[in-house]
CSV table of C-alpha atoms in Angstrom, one decimal:
chain,number,residue,atom,x,y,z
Q,399,MET,CA,-156.4,-145.5,-126.9
Q,400,SER,CA,-155.2,-144.5,-123.6
Q,401,THR,CA,-152.9,-147.4,-121.6
Q,402,ALA,CA,-155.1,-147.0,-118.6
Q,403,SER,CA,-156.1,-150.1,-116.8
Q,404,ARG,CA,-158.6,-151.1,-114.2
Q,405,ASP,CA,-155.7,-153.9,-113.7
Q,406,PRO,CA,-154.3,-152.5,-110.6
Q,407,TYR,CA,-151.0,-153.7,-111.3
Q,408,ARG,CA,-150.6,-152.9,-114.6
Q,409,PRO,CA,-148.5,-149.4,-115.5
Q,410,VAL,CA,-149.9,-147.0,-118.1
Q,411,ALA,CA,-147.1,-145.0,-118.7
Q,412,HIS,CA,-144.7,-147.8,-119.4
Q,413,LEU,CA,-144.8,-149.3,-123.0
Q,414,ARG,CA,-146.1,-152.8,-123.1
Q,415,PRO,CA,-148.9,-154.8,-125.4
Q,416,PRO,CA,-152.1,-155.0,-123.7
Q,417,ARG,CA,-151.7,-159.0,-122.9
Q,418,ASN,CA,-149.4,-161.9,-122.9
Q,419,TRP,CA,-145.6,-161.9,-122.2
Q,420,ILE,CA,-142.9,-159.2,-123.2
Q,421,ASN,CA,-139.2,-159.7,-122.2
Q,422,ASP,CA,-136.2,-157.9,-123.9
Q,423,PRO,CA,-136.4,-154.6,-125.5
Q,424,ASN,CA,-134.9,-155.1,-129.3
Q,425,GLY,CA,-134.1,-153.4,-132.6
Q,426,LEU,CA,-134.5,-149.7,-131.0
Q,427,VAL,CA,-134.2,-147.1,-134.0
Q,428,PHE,CA,-135.0,-143.8,-135.4
Q,429,HIS,CA,-136.2,-144.7,-138.7
Q,430,ASP,CA,-138.7,-142.4,-141.1
Q,431,GLY,CA,-139.5,-139.9,-138.6
Q,432,HIS,CA,-140.6,-142.4,-135.9
Q,433,TYR,CA,-138.7,-144.3,-133.0
Q,434,HIS,CA,-138.9,-147.7,-133.2
Q,435,VAL,CA,-139.3,-150.1,-130.4
Q,436,PHE,CA,-139.3,-153.8,-131.2
Q,437,HIS,CA,-139.8,-156.6,-128.3
Q,438,GLN,CA,-139.3,-160.2,-127.4
Q,439,TYR,CA,-143.3,-161.3,-127.4
Q,440,ASN,CA,-145.5,-164.2,-126.9
Q,441,PRO,CA,-148.7,-163.2,-128.4
Q,442,ASN,CA,-150.8,-166.6,-127.2
Q,443,GLY,CA,-149.8,-166.4,-123.3
Q,444,ALA,CA,-148.1,-164.3,-120.5
Q,445,THR,CA,-145.1,-167.1,-120.1
Q,446,HIS,CA,-141.6,-167.2,-122.2
Q,447,ALA,CA,-142.6,-169.4,-124.9
Q,448,ASP,CA,-143.1,-169.0,-129.0
Q,449,ILE,CA,-141.2,-165.9,-128.9
Q,450,HIS,CA,-142.0,-163.2,-131.5
Q,451,TRP,CA,-141.3,-159.5,-131.8
Q,452,GLY,CA,-143.9,-156.9,-131.1
Q,453,HIS,CA,-143.4,-153.7,-132.3
Q,454,PHE,CA,-144.3,-150.3,-131.8
Q,455,ARG,CA,-143.3,-147.1,-133.0
Q,456,SER,CA,-143.9,-143.2,-132.2
Q,457,PRO,CA,-143.2,-139.5,-133.3
Q,458,ASP,CA,-142.4,-138.4,-129.9
Q,459,LEU,CA,-142.2,-140.9,-127.0
Q,460,LEU,CA,-145.4,-139.9,-126.0
Q,461,SER,CA,-147.9,-141.4,-128.8
Q,462,TRP,CA,-147.6,-144.9,-129.7
Q,463,GLU,CA,-148.9,-147.1,-132.6
Q,464,ARG,CA,-148.4,-150.6,-132.2
Q,465,LEU,CA,-147.7,-152.0,-136.0
Q,466,PRO,CA,-148.4,-155.6,-136.5
Q,467,LEU,CA,-146.0,-158.6,-135.7
Q,468,ALA,CA,-142.7,-157.8,-136.9
Q,469,LEU,CA,-141.1,-161.4,-136.7
Q,470,SER,CA,-142.6,-164.6,-136.3
Q,471,PRO,CA,-140.6,-168.4,-136.1
Q,472,ARG,CA,-141.3,-170.1,-139.1
Q,473,PRO,CA,-142.4,-173.7,-139.0
Q,474,GLY,CA,-138.9,-175.8,-140.1
Q,475,GLY,CA,-137.0,-172.2,-140.6
Q,476,GLU,CA,-133.8,-171.1,-139.1
Q,477,ASP,CA,-135.8,-169.8,-136.3
Q,478,ALA,CA,-138.3,-172.1,-135.7
Q,479,ASP,CA,-138.4,-172.3,-132.2
Q,480,GLY,CA,-138.1,-168.5,-131.6
Q,481,CYS,CA,-137.0,-165.0,-133.0
Q,482,PHE,CA,-134.9,-163.9,-130.0
Q,483,SER,CA,-133.0,-160.7,-129.1
Q,484,GLY,CA,-131.1,-158.5,-131.4
Q,485,ASN,CA,-131.3,-155.1,-132.7
Q,486,ALA,CA,-131.8,-152.4,-136.2
Q,487,VAL,CA,-130.5,-150.1,-138.3
Q,488,SER,CA,-131.9,-147.7,-140.8
Q,489,ASP,CA,-130.3,-147.7,-144.0
Q,490,GLY,CA,-131.7,-145.5,-146.4
Q,491,ASP,CA,-135.3,-146.5,-147.0
Q,492,ARG,CA,-134.7,-149.9,-145.5
Q,493,LEU,CA,-135.3,-151.0,-142.0
Q,494,VAL,CA,-132.8,-154.1,-141.3
Q,495,VAL,CA,-133.5,-156.2,-138.4
Q,496,PHE,CA,-130.8,-158.4,-136.9
Q,497,TYR,CA,-131.7,-161.2,-134.5
Q,498,SER,CA,-131.0,-164.3,-133.1
Q,499,ALA,CA,-132.1,-167.1,-134.7
Q,500,ASN,CA,-133.6,-170.0,-132.2
Q,501,ARG,CA,-133.9,-173.7,-132.7
Q,502,TRP,CA,-133.7,-176.6,-130.3
Q,503,ASP,CA,-132.4,-179.1,-132.3
Q,504,ARG,CA,-129.2,-176.9,-132.3
Q,505,SER,CA,-126.9,-176.5,-129.3
Q,506,LEU,CA,-128.8,-175.3,-126.4
Q,507,GLN,CA,-126.6,-171.9,-126.6
Q,508,HIS,CA,-126.0,-171.3,-129.9
Q,509,GLN,CA,-128.5,-168.8,-131.6
Q,510,PRO,CA,-126.6,-167.7,-134.8
Q,511,VAL,CA,-127.4,-164.3,-136.5
Q,512,THR,CA,-129.9,-163.8,-139.2
Q,513,THR,CA,-131.5,-161.0,-140.5
Q,514,ALA,CA,-135.0,-159.5,-142.0
Q,515,VAL,CA,-135.9,-156.5,-144.0
Q,516,SER,CA,-138.6,-153.8,-144.1
Q,517,VAL,CA,-139.2,-151.1,-147.1
Q,518,ASP,CA,-142.6,-150.0,-145.4
Q,519,GLY,CA,-141.7,-148.5,-142.5
Q,520,GLY,CA,-142.0,-151.7,-140.8
Q,521,ARG,CA,-145.2,-152.9,-141.4
Q,522,THR,CA,-144.1,-155.8,-143.1
Q,523,PHE,CA,-140.3,-157.7,-142.9
Q,524,THR,CA,-139.1,-160.3,-145.2
Q,525,PRO,CA,-136.8,-162.6,-143.4
Q,526,ARG,CA,-133.8,-163.9,-145.4
Q,527,ARG,CA,-134.0,-167.6,-146.3
Q,528,ASP,CA,-130.5,-168.4,-144.5
Q,529,LEU,CA,-128.1,-167.4,-141.7
Q,530,LEU,CA,-126.1,-164.0,-141.8
Q,531,ILE,CA,-123.6,-165.8,-139.3
Q,532,PRO,CA,-124.0,-169.5,-139.0
Q,533,GLU,CA,-120.9,-170.3,-137.4
Q,534,LEU,CA,-119.5,-170.1,-133.8
Q,535,PRO,CA,-116.0,-168.5,-133.6
Q,536,ASP,CA,-113.8,-171.2,-132.4
Q,537,GLY,CA,-113.9,-171.3,-128.2
Q,538,CYS,CA,-117.7,-169.7,-127.9
Q,539,THR,CA,-119.9,-171.9,-125.8
Q,540,MET,CA,-122.9,-169.3,-125.6
Q,541,TYR,CA,-123.7,-166.8,-128.8
Q,542,ARG,CA,-126.5,-164.8,-129.1
Q,543,ASP,CA,-128.0,-161.3,-129.1
Q,544,PRO,CA,-126.7,-159.1,-132.4
Q,545,TYR,CA,-126.0,-155.4,-132.1
Q,546,VAL,CA,-125.3,-153.7,-135.0
Q,547,TRP,CA,-124.5,-150.0,-135.7
Q,548,ARG,CA,-122.8,-147.5,-138.3
Q,549,ASP,CA,-119.2,-146.0,-137.5
Q,550,GLY,CA,-118.3,-143.6,-140.5
Q,551,ASP,CA,-118.1,-145.8,-143.5
Q,552,ARG,CA,-118.3,-149.1,-141.8
Q,553,TRP,CA,-120.8,-151.1,-139.7
Q,554,ARG,CA,-119.8,-153.0,-136.7
Q,555,MET,CA,-121.9,-156.0,-134.6
Q,556,LEU,CA,-121.3,-157.0,-131.6
Q,557,VAL,CA,-122.8,-160.4,-130.6
Q,558,GLY,CA,-122.6,-162.1,-126.9
Q,559,ALA,CA,-121.1,-164.9,-125.9
Q,560,ALA,CA,-119.5,-167.1,-123.2
Q,561,LEU,CA,-116.0,-168.6,-124.0
Q,562,ALA,CA,-114.6,-171.9,-122.8
Q,563,ASP,CA,-112.1,-170.4,-121.2
Q,564,GLY,CA,-114.4,-168.8,-118.5
Q,565,ARG,CA,-114.6,-165.6,-120.0
Q,566,GLY,CA,-117.8,-163.8,-120.9
Q,567,ALA,CA,-117.5,-161.5,-123.8
Q,568,ALA,CA,-118.9,-159.3,-126.9
Q,569,LEU,CA,-117.5,-160.5,-130.0
Q,570,LEU,CA,-117.0,-158.0,-132.9
Q,571,TYR,CA,-117.3,-158.0,-136.5
Q,572,GLU,CA,-117.3,-155.7,-139.1
Q,573,SER,CA,-118.9,-155.0,-142.5
Q,574,PRO,CA,-118.7,-152.6,-145.5
Q,575,ASP,CA,-122.5,-153.3,-146.5
Q,576,LEU,CA,-124.7,-155.1,-143.9
Q,577,GLU,CA,-123.8,-158.7,-145.8
Q,578,THR,CA,-120.5,-159.5,-145.7
Q,579,TRP,CA,-119.1,-159.8,-142.3
Q,580,THR,CA,-115.3,-160.3,-140.8
Q,581,TYR,CA,-114.8,-161.6,-137.1
Q,582,LEU,CA,-112.4,-159.6,-135.6
Q,583,GLY,CA,-112.6,-160.9,-132.3
Q,584,PRO,CA,-113.7,-160.2,-128.7
Q,585,PHE,CA,-113.9,-156.7,-128.5
Q,586,ASP,CA,-114.1,-157.1,-124.4
Q,587,ALA,CA,-113.8,-160.2,-122.5
Q,588,ARG,CA,-113.3,-161.0,-118.8
Q,589,LYS,CA,-113.8,-163.7,-116.3
Q,590,PRO,CA,-116.4,-163.2,-113.9
Q,591,GLU,CA,-115.9,-160.4,-111.5
Q,592,PRO,CA,-117.8,-158.9,-108.6
Q,593,VAL,CA,-120.0,-155.5,-109.6
Q,594,GLY,CA,-121.3,-153.6,-107.0
Q,595,ASP,CA,-121.7,-154.5,-103.7
Q,596,ALA,CA,-124.8,-157.2,-103.4
Q,597,GLY,CA,-122.5,-160.3,-104.5
Q,598,GLN,CA,-123.5,-159.7,-108.3
Q,599,HIS,CA,-120.8,-160.5,-111.0
Q,600,THR,CA,-120.1,-160.2,-114.6
Q,601,GLY,CA,-121.4,-163.5,-115.1
Q,602,GLU,CA,-120.3,-166.3,-117.1
Q,603,GLY,CA,-121.7,-165.2,-120.2
Q,604,TRP,CA,-122.5,-161.7,-121.7
Q,605,GLU,CA,-126.3,-161.1,-122.9
Q,606,CYS,CA,-127.7,-158.4,-125.2
Q,607,PRO,CA,-124.1,-156.4,-125.6
Q,608,GLN,CA,-124.5,-152.7,-126.6
Q,609,TYR,CA,-122.4,-150.1,-127.4
Q,610,LEU,CA,-122.4,-146.2,-126.5
Q,611,PRO,CA,-119.5,-144.8,-128.2
Q,612,ALA,CA,-117.0,-142.5,-127.3
Q,613,GLY,CA,-117.7,-138.9,-127.7
Q,614,SER,CA,-116.0,-135.8,-127.4
Q,615,GLY,CA,-114.1,-135.6,-123.8
Q,616,ARG,CA,-115.6,-138.5,-122.4
Q,617,PRO,CA,-115.2,-142.4,-123.1
Q,618,GLY,CA,-117.2,-144.9,-124.8
Q,619,ALA,CA,-119.5,-147.8,-122.4
Q,620,LEU,CA,-120.0,-151.0,-123.5
Q,621,VAL,CA,-123.3,-152.4,-121.7
Q,622,PHE,CA,-124.1,-156.0,-121.3
Q,623,SER,CA,-126.5,-158.3,-119.1
Q,624,ALA,CA,-124.7,-160.9,-117.1
Q,625,TRP,CA,-125.8,-164.5,-117.7
Q,626,ASN,CA,-125.1,-167.5,-116.0
Q,627,GLU,CA,-126.4,-171.3,-116.9
Q,628,ASP,CA,-127.2,-172.3,-113.7
Q,629,ASP,CA,-130.1,-169.0,-113.5
Q,630,GLY,CA,-127.5,-167.4,-110.7
Q,631,PRO,CA,-127.8,-163.9,-110.3
Q,632,ARG,CA,-128.3,-161.3,-113.2
Q,633,CYS,CA,-127.4,-157.9,-113.3
Q,634,VAL,CA,-127.0,-155.4,-116.2
Q,635,ALA,CA,-123.3,-153.6,-115.9
Q,636,ALA,CA,-121.0,-151.5,-118.4
Q,637,LEU,CA,-117.3,-151.2,-118.9
Q,638,ILE,CA,-116.6,-147.6,-119.3
Q,639,GLY,CA,-113.2,-147.3,-121.7
Q,640,GLU,CA,-111.4,-146.7,-124.5
Q,641,GLU,CA,-111.1,-148.3,-128.0
Q,642,ARG,CA,-107.7,-149.2,-128.4
Q,643,ASP,CA,-106.9,-151.0,-132.2
Q,644,ASP,CA,-104.0,-153.7,-131.4
Q,645,GLY,CA,-103.3,-154.7,-134.4
Q,646,HIS,CA,-105.9,-157.4,-134.8
Q,647,GLY,CA,-109.0,-154.9,-134.2
Q,648,ALA,CA,-110.3,-152.8,-132.3
Q,649,ARG,CA,-110.6,-153.6,-128.2
Q,650,LEU,CA,-112.0,-151.6,-125.5
Q,651,GLU,CA,-109.5,-150.8,-122.7
Q,652,SER,CA,-112.0,-150.8,-119.9
Q,653,GLY,CA,-112.0,-150.6,-115.9
Q,654,SER,CA,-113.8,-152.3,-113.2
Q,655,PRO,CA,-117.7,-152.9,-114.2
Q,656,VAL,CA,-120.5,-150.7,-112.6
Q,657,LEU,CA,-123.6,-151.3,-112.4
Q,658,VAL,CA,-126.1,-149.9,-115.2
Q,659,ASP,CA,-129.4,-150.2,-112.8
Q,660,HIS,CA,-129.1,-151.3,-108.7
Q,661,GLY,CA,-132.5,-152.6,-108.5
Q,662,PRO,CA,-133.5,-156.1,-109.0
Q,663,ASP,CA,-136.1,-155.7,-111.9
Q,664,CYS,CA,-134.3,-154.5,-114.8
Q,665,TYR,CA,-132.8,-156.6,-117.4
Q,666,ALA,CA,-131.4,-156.5,-121.1
Q,667,PRO,CA,-131.7,-152.9,-121.6
Q,668,ALA,CA,-131.2,-151.8,-125.3
Q,669,LEU,CA,-129.8,-148.7,-126.7
Q,670,LEU,CA,-131.1,-146.1,-129.0
Q,671,PRO,CA,-129.3,-143.3,-131.2
Q,672,ALA,CA,-132.0,-140.6,-131.4
Q,673,PRO,CA,-131.8,-138.0,-134.0
Q,674,ASP,CA,-130.6,-134.9,-131.5
Q,675,GLY,CA,-127.9,-136.6,-130.5
Q,676,ARG,CA,-128.9,-137.9,-127.1
Q,677,TRP,CA,-129.0,-141.6,-126.6
Q,678,LEU,CA,-132.1,-143.3,-125.3
Q,679,LEU,CA,-132.2,-146.9,-123.2
Q,680,TRP,CA,-135.2,-149.1,-122.4
Q,681,GLY,CA,-134.8,-151.9,-120.4
Q,682,TRP,CA,-137.0,-154.9,-119.5
Q,683,SER,CA,-138.8,-154.8,-116.0
Q,684,TRP,CA,-139.8,-158.5,-115.1
Q,685,GLU,CA,-142.2,-159.9,-112.6
Q,686,ALA,CA,-141.5,-159.7,-108.8
Q,687,ARG,CA,-144.4,-162.1,-108.6
Q,688,GLU,CA,-145.1,-165.7,-108.7
Q,689,GLU,CA,-145.7,-166.6,-112.2
Q,690,SER,CA,-148.8,-168.2,-111.7
Q,691,TRP,CA,-150.4,-164.9,-110.5
Q,692,ALA,CA,-149.0,-163.1,-113.5
Q,693,ALA,CA,-150.4,-166.0,-115.8
Q,694,ALA,CA,-153.8,-165.3,-114.1
Q,695,ASP,CA,-154.0,-161.7,-114.9
Q,696,GLY,CA,-153.0,-162.4,-118.7
Q,697,TRP,CA,-150.0,-160.5,-118.5
Q,698,ALA,CA,-146.1,-160.3,-117.5
Q,699,GLY,CA,-143.3,-157.9,-118.1
Q,700,VAL,CA,-143.1,-154.2,-118.9
Q,701,LEU,CA,-140.3,-151.8,-120.7
Q,702,THR,CA,-138.9,-149.3,-118.5
Q,703,LEU,CA,-139.4,-145.7,-119.2
Q,704,PRO,CA,-136.9,-144.4,-122.1
Q,705,ARG,CA,-134.1,-142.9,-119.9
Q,706,GLU,CA,-131.3,-140.6,-121.4
Q,707,ILE,CA,-128.1,-142.2,-121.0
Q,708,SER,CA,-124.4,-140.5,-121.5
Q,709,VAL,CA,-121.1,-141.2,-120.0
Q,710,HIS,CA,-119.7,-138.0,-118.1
Q,711,ALA,CA,-116.5,-136.3,-118.5
Q,712,ASP,CA,-115.2,-138.0,-114.9
Q,713,GLY,CA,-116.0,-141.3,-116.5
Q,714,THR,CA,-119.1,-142.1,-114.8
Q,715,LEU,CA,-122.6,-143.7,-116.5
Q,716,ARG,CA,-125.5,-141.4,-115.7
Q,717,GLN,CA,-129.5,-141.8,-116.5
Q,718,ARG,CA,-132.2,-140.0,-116.4
Q,719,PRO,CA,-135.9,-140.1,-117.8
Q,720,ALA,CA,-136.1,-138.7,-121.2
Q,721,ALA,CA,-137.4,-134.9,-121.3
Q,722,GLU,CA,-139.9,-135.9,-123.2
Q,723,LEU,CA,-141.8,-137.6,-120.3
Q,724,LEU,CA,-142.2,-134.3,-118.6
Q,725,ALA,CA,-145.1,-133.8,-120.7
Q,726,LEU,CA,-146.8,-136.6,-119.0
Q,727,ARG,CA,-146.9,-134.7,-115.8
Q,728,GLY,CA,-150.9,-134.3,-114.9
Q,729,GLN,CA,-152.6,-132.8,-111.6
Q,730,HIS,CA,-150.0,-131.2,-109.5
Q,731,THR,CA,-151.1,-133.4,-106.1
Q,732,VAL,CA,-148.0,-132.4,-104.1
Q,733,HIS,CA,-146.5,-129.4,-102.9
Q,734,ALA,CA,-144.5,-129.9,-99.4
Q,735,GLU,CA,-141.8,-128.3,-97.7
Q,736,GLY,CA,-140.7,-128.8,-94.3
Q,737,VAL,CA,-138.9,-130.6,-91.2
Q,738,ALA,CA,-139.8,-134.0,-90.2
Q,739,ARG,CA,-138.7,-134.5,-86.6
Q,740,GLY,CA,-137.7,-137.9,-84.3
Q,741,THR,CA,-140.6,-140.5,-85.0
Q,742,GLN,CA,-143.3,-138.5,-85.9
Q,743,PRO,CA,-144.1,-138.6,-89.4
Q,744,VAL,CA,-145.2,-135.8,-91.7
Q,745,ASP,CA,-147.9,-136.4,-94.0
Q,746,LEU,CA,-147.4,-134.8,-97.3
Q,747,GLY,CA,-150.4,-135.4,-99.1
Q,748,GLY,CA,-152.5,-138.4,-101.1
Q,749,VAL,CA,-150.9,-139.6,-104.7
Q,750,GLY,CA,-152.7,-141.7,-107.5
Q,751,ARG,CA,-151.1,-145.5,-108.4
Q,752,SER,CA,-149.4,-143.3,-111.3
Q,753,PHE,CA,-147.3,-140.6,-110.3
Q,754,ASP,CA,-144.1,-138.3,-110.8
Q,755,LEU,CA,-142.0,-137.2,-107.9
Q,756,THR,CA,-139.2,-134.8,-107.0
Q,757,ALA,CA,-137.6,-134.6,-103.7
Q,758,ARG,CA,-134.8,-132.8,-102.1
Q,759,LEU,CA,-134.0,-134.7,-98.6
Q,760,ASP,CA,-131.2,-133.4,-96.1
Q,761,SER,CA,-130.3,-135.4,-93.2
Q,762,ASP,CA,-127.3,-137.0,-91.5
Q,763,THR,CA,-129.1,-139.6,-90.3
Q,764,ALA,CA,-131.5,-142.5,-91.5
Q,765,ALA,CA,-134.4,-140.7,-93.0
Q,766,GLY,CA,-136.5,-140.8,-96.3
Q,767,LEU,CA,-139.8,-140.8,-97.9
Q,768,ARG,CA,-142.7,-143.7,-97.1
Q,769,LEU,CA,-145.4,-144.3,-99.7
Q,770,LEU,CA,-148.3,-145.8,-97.7
Q,771,THR,CA,-150.3,-148.4,-99.7
Q,772,SER,CA,-153.3,-149.3,-97.3
Q,773,PRO,CA,-155.3,-147.3,-95.0
Q,774,ASP,CA,-153.7,-148.6,-91.5
Q,775,GLY,CA,-150.5,-147.6,-92.5
Q,776,SER,CA,-149.2,-151.6,-92.3
Q,777,GLU,CA,-148.3,-151.6,-96.3
Q,778,TYR,CA,-145.8,-149.4,-97.4
Q,779,LEU,CA,-142.7,-149.0,-100.0
Q,780,ASP,CA,-139.7,-146.8,-98.2
Q,781,ILE,CA,-137.0,-144.9,-99.9
Q,782,ARG,CA,-134.5,-143.4,-97.2
Q,783,LEU,CA,-131.1,-142.1,-96.9
Q,784,ASP,CA,-128.6,-144.5,-95.0
Q,785,PRO,CA,-125.7,-142.0,-94.7
Q,786,ASP,CA,-123.4,-143.9,-92.4
Q,787,ALA,CA,-123.5,-146.5,-94.9
Q,788,GLY,CA,-123.7,-143.8,-97.8
Q,789,GLU,CA,-126.6,-145.4,-99.4
Q,790,LEU,CA,-129.9,-144.7,-100.7
Q,791,VAL,CA,-132.3,-147.5,-99.6
Q,792,VAL,CA,-135.3,-148.9,-101.4
Q,793,ASP,CA,-137.2,-151.3,-99.1
Q,794,ARG,CA,-140.0,-153.3,-100.4
Q,795,ASP,CA,-140.3,-155.8,-97.5
Q,796,HIS,CA,-143.3,-153.9,-96.4
Q,797,ALA,CA,-144.8,-153.3,-100.0
Q,798,SER,CA,-147.4,-156.0,-100.3
Q,799,ARG,CA,-149.4,-158.0,-97.7
Q,800,ASP,CA,-149.4,-160.8,-100.4
Q,801,ASP,CA,-146.8,-163.5,-100.0
Q,802,ARG,CA,-146.6,-164.2,-103.6
Q,803,ALA,CA,-144.9,-160.8,-104.2
Q,804,ARG,CA,-140.9,-160.5,-103.7
Q,805,GLY,CA,-139.7,-158.4,-100.6
Q,806,GLY,CA,-136.0,-157.1,-99.9
Q,807,SER,CA,-134.5,-153.9,-99.6
Q,808,HIS,CA,-132.4,-152.8,-102.2
Q,809,ARG,CA,-129.4,-149.6,-102.4
Q,810,MET,CA,-127.4,-147.5,-104.2
Q,811,PRO,CA,-124.4,-145.5,-103.6
Q,812,CYS,CA,-125.7,-141.8,-102.2
Q,813,PRO,CA,-123.2,-138.8,-101.8
Q,814,THR,CA,-123.2,-137.9,-98.0
Q,815,GLY,CA,-122.5,-134.5,-96.7
Q,816,ARG,CA,-125.1,-132.7,-98.7
Q,817,PRO,CA,-128.7,-132.6,-99.6
Q,818,VAL,CA,-129.7,-135.4,-101.6
Q,819,GLU,CA,-131.9,-135.0,-105.1
Q,820,LEU,CA,-134.3,-137.4,-106.2
Q,821,ARG,CA,-136.7,-138.2,-109.2
Q,822,VAL,CA,-138.9,-141.0,-108.5
Q,823,VAL,CA,-141.5,-142.3,-111.3
Q,824,VAL,CA,-144.4,-144.8,-110.0
Q,825,ASP,CA,-146.4,-146.7,-112.0
Q,826,HIS,CA,-148.7,-149.1,-110.6
Q,827,SER,CA,-146.6,-152.1,-109.8
Q,828,VAL,CA,-142.9,-150.4,-110.9
Q,829,ALA,CA,-141.0,-148.1,-108.9
Q,830,GLU,CA,-137.8,-146.2,-111.1
Q,831,VAL,CA,-135.6,-144.5,-108.7
Q,832,PHE,CA,-133.2,-141.8,-110.2
Q,833,LEU,CA,-130.3,-140.3,-107.8
Q,834,THR,CA,-130.4,-136.9,-109.9
Q,835,SER,CA,-127.0,-135.7,-108.6
Q,836,THR,CA,-125.4,-138.6,-109.6
Q,837,GLY,CA,-127.2,-140.3,-112.4
Q,838,GLN,CA,-127.8,-143.3,-111.2
Q,839,VAL,CA,-131.2,-145.4,-110.7
Q,840,LEU,CA,-132.7,-148.4,-109.1
Q,841,THR,CA,-135.8,-150.0,-110.8
Q,842,LEU,CA,-138.1,-152.5,-108.8
Q,843,ARG,CA,-141.7,-154.0,-108.7
Q,844,PHE,CA,-144.0,-154.4,-105.9
Q,845,TYR,CA,-147.6,-155.5,-105.4
Q,846,PRO,CA,-149.8,-153.3,-103.1
Q,847,THR,CA,-153.4,-154.8,-101.7
Q,848,GLY,CA,-154.4,-152.2,-100.3
Q,849,ASP,CA,-157.6,-150.4,-102.0
Q,850,GLY,CA,-157.6,-147.1,-99.8
Q,851,PRO,CA,-156.1,-143.8,-101.4
Q,852,TRP,CA,-152.2,-143.9,-101.3
Q,853,ARG,CA,-150.4,-141.2,-99.6
Q,854,LEU,CA,-146.7,-140.0,-98.8
Q,855,GLN,CA,-144.9,-139.3,-95.7
Q,856,ALA,CA,-142.2,-137.4,-94.7
Q,857,ARG,CA,-140.0,-139.4,-92.0
Q,858,SER,CA,-136.5,-139.1,-89.3
Q,859,ALA,CA,-135.1,-141.6,-86.9
Q,860,PRO,CA,-135.4,-140.7,-83.0
Q,861,GLY,CA,-133.6,-137.5,-82.2
Q,862,ALA,CA,-133.0,-136.5,-85.6
Q,863,ARG,CA,-134.5,-134.2,-88.3
Q,864,LEU,CA,-134.7,-134.4,-92.2
Q,865,ASP,CA,-135.1,-131.3,-94.2
Q,866,PHE,CA,-137.3,-132.2,-97.1
Q,867,ALA,CA,-139.2,-130.5,-100.5
Q,868,VAL,CA,-141.4,-132.8,-102.4
Q,869,GLU,CA,-143.6,-132.3,-105.4
Q,870,ALA,CA,-145.5,-134.6,-107.1
Q,871,TRP,CA,-147.6,-134.7,-110.1
Q,872,GLU,CA,-150.5,-137.2,-111.8
Q,873,LEU,CA,-148.2,-139.5,-114.1
Q,874,LEU,CA,-150.9,-139.5,-117.3
Q,875,PRO,CA,-151.0,-142.3,-119.4
Q,876,LEU,CA,-149.3,-142.9,-122.6
Q,877,THR,CA,-151.9,-143.0,-125.8
Q,878,VAL,CA,-151.6,-146.1,-127.8
Q,879,LYS,CA,-153.4,-146.8,-131.1
Q,880,GLU,CA,-153.6,-150.5,-131.4
Q,881,PRO,CA,-153.7,-152.5,-135.0
Q,882,SER,CA,-157.1,-154.1,-136.2
Q,883,ALA,CA,-157.5,-157.7,-135.4
Q,884,ASP,CA,-156.7,-158.6,-138.8
Q,885,ASP,CA,-153.1,-157.1,-138.4
Q,886,GLU,CA,-152.6,-158.6,-134.9
Q,887,GLN,CA,-151.0,-161.6,-136.6
Q,888,THR,CA,-150.9,-164.3,-133.7
Q,889,PRO,CA,-150.6,-167.3,-135.5
Q,890,ARG,CA,-150.9,-170.7,-133.2
Q,891,ARG,CA,-148.9,-173.4,-133.9
Q,892,SER,CA,-149.7,-176.8,-133.1
Q,893,ALA,CA,-147.8,-178.8,-130.4
């Protein structure tokens, strides 16, 4: 079935279950001819509670099958209060998932590592009875979110942590067989320090650590989500560097942190090594509206588009939509090239609520594109150049006339003195803006209330000009096969 929906805010080309709560992508792995995407999931409501692992798989990133729930909390078990985040590896005919076992009667921030195994392609999993790594290392005050990968003839694991000395950390383990693990110490750790120019920092602790190993002629990247106990500013950061062995285990020698996503609505991304050598990334895009609104609609959260991620030889982290997504381009709705001068906007044409756009913009002053979502033009999303600041701005202050939706403008660095190349994917309530020339991305959510058709404009500042070339295509829905009611496995637990 198609993911097309009458809900005006529910995306059709972004992966999520048909209802209820979703957060972190987990267990991204290619196994038995399929891409597997697991995710945090509440099968009984649209709030963060009763966390299970949902499960999708696909042969091509376009046609998906939603499989039965992979992990469910076991009453009285080590994961009685939630099967929290982790990852998965393919080991012969076995699919092995590693996850954070949550119990509220343990220390609030102690989520030890445990596992479950599938031998039928991920349709059923057998969880282990005990914990794989039951104890926190000394000096560790927060501990969760294992990430396991094969490195030659050994397996390695990172676990997100906060340390008593104030540092966030990714802790490193090593194993010959996925069963016996030796702790080697912090792979990288540092006290909170600024990342980007918007007041964000690397956090008191690091959640969901992921590692993109170094390759030929390029360094590696440690990706993590910055956590603060008081729910302060959160972002996704990366440390770019090379591994060194200090005699006690590998350490990452890295420079200053960089943002992985410059938007306000992307968190907890996870990596997947594809069989063709690419690395893919999915993130969680949370809601940017009041919780009661999302709960009334019966769903919350969505996964980002799959992105190809790499570290360039110059040490920069770069992302772009996975090449397969070009197949989701439908009708060619906009083909426009020209000049916008002064305060007179240029109408480029109409677009639906889901579209894929490329743009070439050239201006030495404030100028850009406006997505008008109401007939009178009072509701709109702006994507504009700010050459004086050297930034690209995505402004949602006027993107919804419903005051329950968040506003704000968000920025990412943008080269000046030459044309800017963009790829923008808008899908109902999510926008992913890729700066093609630098590989940076900005993700945000917005909630238009207008009932009329959407349209695009090119706009320039008074006394200035914008040279533009814009192409837009309808964004077709993913195809998702749903499980039968018997397979849905949505156990309700008594309070």
